[in-house]
PDB file of C-alpha atoms in Angstrom:
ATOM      1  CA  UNK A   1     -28.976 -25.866 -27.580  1.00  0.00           C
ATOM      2  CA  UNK A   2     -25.226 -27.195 -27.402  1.00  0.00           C
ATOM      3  CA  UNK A   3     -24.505 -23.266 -28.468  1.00  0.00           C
ATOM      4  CA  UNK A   4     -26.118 -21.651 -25.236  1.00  0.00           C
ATOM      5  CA  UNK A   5     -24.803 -24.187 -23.101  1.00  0.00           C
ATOM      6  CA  UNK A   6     -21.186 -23.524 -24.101  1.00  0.00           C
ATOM      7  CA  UNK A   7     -21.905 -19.693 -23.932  1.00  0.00           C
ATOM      8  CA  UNK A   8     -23.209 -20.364 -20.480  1.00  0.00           C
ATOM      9  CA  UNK A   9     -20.419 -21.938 -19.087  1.00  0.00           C
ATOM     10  CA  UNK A  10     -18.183 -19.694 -21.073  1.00  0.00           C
ATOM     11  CA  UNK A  11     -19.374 -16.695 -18.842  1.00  0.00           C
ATOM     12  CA  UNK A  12     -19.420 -18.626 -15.734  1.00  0.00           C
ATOM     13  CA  UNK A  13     -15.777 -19.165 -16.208  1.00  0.00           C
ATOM     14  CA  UNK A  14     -15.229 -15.710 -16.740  1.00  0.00           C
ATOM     15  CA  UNK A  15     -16.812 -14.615 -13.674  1.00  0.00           C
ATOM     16  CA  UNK A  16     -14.882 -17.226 -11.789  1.00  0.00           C
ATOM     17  CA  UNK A  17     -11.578 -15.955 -13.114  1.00  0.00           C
ATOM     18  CA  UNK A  18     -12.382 -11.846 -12.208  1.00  0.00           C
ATOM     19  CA  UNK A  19     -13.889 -12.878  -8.972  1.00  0.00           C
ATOM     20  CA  UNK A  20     -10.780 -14.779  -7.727  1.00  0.00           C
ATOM     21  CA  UNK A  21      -8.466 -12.243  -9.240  1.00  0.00           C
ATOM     22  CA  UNK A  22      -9.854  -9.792  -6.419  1.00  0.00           C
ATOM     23  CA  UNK A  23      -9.320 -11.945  -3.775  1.00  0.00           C
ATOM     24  CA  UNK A  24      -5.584 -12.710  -4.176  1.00  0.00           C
ATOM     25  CA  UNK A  25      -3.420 -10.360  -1.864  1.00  0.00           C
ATOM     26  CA  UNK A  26      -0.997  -8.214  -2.850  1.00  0.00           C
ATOM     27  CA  UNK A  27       2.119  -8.632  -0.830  1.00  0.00           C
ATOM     28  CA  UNK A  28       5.464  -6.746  -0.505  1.00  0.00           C
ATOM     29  CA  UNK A  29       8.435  -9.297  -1.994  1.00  0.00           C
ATOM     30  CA  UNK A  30      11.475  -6.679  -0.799  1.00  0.00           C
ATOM     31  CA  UNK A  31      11.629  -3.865   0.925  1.00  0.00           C
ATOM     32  CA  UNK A  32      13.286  -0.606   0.707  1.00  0.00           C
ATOM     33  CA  UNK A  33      15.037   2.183   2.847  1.00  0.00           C
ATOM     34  CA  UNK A  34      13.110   5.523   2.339  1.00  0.00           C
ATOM     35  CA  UNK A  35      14.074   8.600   2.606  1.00  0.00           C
ATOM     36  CA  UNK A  36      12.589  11.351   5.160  1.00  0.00           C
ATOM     37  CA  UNK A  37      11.784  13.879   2.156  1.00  0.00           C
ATOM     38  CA  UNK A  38       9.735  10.620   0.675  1.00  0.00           C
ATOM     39  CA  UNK A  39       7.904   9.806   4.215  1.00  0.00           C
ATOM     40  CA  UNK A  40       6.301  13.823   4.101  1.00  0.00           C
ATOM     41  CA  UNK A  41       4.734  12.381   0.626  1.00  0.00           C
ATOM     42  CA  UNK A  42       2.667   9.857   2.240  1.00  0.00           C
ATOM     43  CA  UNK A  43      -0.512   9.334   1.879  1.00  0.00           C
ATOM     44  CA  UNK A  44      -1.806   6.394   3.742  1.00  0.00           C
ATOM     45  CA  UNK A  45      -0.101   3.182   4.870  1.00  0.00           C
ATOM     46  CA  UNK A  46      -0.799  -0.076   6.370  1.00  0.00           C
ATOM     47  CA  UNK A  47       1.234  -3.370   8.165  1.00  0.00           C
ATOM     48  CA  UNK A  48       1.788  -6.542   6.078  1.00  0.00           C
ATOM     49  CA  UNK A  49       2.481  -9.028   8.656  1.00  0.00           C
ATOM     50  CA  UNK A  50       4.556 -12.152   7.681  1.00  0.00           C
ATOM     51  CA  UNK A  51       1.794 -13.951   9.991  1.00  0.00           C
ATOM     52  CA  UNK A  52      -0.881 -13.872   6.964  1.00  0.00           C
ATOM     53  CA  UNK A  53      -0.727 -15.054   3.533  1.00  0.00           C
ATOM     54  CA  UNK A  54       2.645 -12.371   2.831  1.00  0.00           C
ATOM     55  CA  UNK A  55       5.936 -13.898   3.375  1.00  0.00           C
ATOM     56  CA  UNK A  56       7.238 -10.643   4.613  1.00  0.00           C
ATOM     57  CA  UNK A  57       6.549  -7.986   7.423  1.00  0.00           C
ATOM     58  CA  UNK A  58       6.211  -4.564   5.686  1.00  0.00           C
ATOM     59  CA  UNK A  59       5.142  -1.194   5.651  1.00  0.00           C
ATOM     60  CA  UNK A  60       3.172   0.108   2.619  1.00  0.00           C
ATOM     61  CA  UNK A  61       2.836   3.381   2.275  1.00  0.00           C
ATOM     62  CA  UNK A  62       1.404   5.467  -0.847  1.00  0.00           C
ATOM     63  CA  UNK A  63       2.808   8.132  -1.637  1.00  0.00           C
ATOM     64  CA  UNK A  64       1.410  11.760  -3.425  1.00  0.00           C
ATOM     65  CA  UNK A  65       1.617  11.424  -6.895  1.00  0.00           C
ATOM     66  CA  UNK A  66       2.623   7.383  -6.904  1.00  0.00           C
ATOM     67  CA  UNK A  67       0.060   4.879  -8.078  1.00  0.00           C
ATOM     68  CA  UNK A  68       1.984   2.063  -6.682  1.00  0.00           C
ATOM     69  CA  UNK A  69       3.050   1.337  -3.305  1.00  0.00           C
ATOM     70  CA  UNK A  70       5.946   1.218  -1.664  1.00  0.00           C
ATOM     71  CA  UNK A  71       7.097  -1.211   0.649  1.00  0.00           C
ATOM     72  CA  UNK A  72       9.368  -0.298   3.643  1.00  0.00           C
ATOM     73  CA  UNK A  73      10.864  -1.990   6.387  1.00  0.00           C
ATOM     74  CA  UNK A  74       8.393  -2.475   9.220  1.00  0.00           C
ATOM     75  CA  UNK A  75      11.206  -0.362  11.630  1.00  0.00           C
ATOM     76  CA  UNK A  76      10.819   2.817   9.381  1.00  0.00           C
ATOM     77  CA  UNK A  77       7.124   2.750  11.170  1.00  0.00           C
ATOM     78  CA  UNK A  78       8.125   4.964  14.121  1.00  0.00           C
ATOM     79  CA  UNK A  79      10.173   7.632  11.558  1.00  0.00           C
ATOM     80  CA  UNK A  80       6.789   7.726   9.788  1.00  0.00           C
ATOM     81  CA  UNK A  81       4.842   8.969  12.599  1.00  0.00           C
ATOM     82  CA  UNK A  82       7.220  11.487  13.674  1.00  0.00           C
ATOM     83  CA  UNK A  83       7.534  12.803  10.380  1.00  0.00           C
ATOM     84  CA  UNK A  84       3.553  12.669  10.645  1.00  0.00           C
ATOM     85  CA  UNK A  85       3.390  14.410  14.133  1.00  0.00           C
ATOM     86  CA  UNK A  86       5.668  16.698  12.631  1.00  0.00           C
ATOM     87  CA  UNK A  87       3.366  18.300   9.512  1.00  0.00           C
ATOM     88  CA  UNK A  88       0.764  17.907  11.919  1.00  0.00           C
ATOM     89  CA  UNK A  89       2.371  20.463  14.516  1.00  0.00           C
ATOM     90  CA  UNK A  90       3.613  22.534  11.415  1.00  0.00           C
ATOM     91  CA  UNK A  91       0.110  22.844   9.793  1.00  0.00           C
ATOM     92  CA  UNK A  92      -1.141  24.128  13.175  1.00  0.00           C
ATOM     93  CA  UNK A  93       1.518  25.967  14.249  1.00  0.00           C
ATOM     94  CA  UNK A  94       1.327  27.783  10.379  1.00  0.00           C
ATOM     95  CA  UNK A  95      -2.783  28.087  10.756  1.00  0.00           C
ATOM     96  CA  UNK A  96      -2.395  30.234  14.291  1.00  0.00           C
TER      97      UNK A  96
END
């Protein structure tokens, strides 16, 4: 009995550890200047606010080819959607 008891709580504490792993955020600790060639690589970004759990305001972006983000300064926002406006023009510019 003491045997299944043990196991019980054994897996209970396992789920407890994975399930909490999920919910701790990821934040940006430093940020970095990025290039323009690097800002036609992205992917998707988002804001971290320093308003939130992060201690920092940032912008993530991922980038083609990267599997982990990069963190930007939250000014290099507006030279991220020109460069986006930009390939978007392009592409339908190229397509006509």
């Amino acid at each position: 009995m003491d045997l299944k008891v043990a196991c019980v709580i054994a897996c209970l504490c396992a789920l407890a550890v994975s399930s909490t792993e999920a919910a701790l955020p990821k934040c940006c600790v430093k940020t970095t200047q990025i290039k323009r060639r690097w800002l036609m690589k992205v992917e998707r970004s988002y804001v971290q606010l320093s308003s939130g759990v992060c201690d920092i305001s940032a912008l993530v972006l991922y980038l083609r080819g990267r599997t982990r983000p990069i963190c930007a300064p939250l000014k290099q926002k507006a030279e991220l959607e020109n460069v986006q406006w930009a390939m978007k023009a392009y592409k339908i510019n190229a397509s006509l």
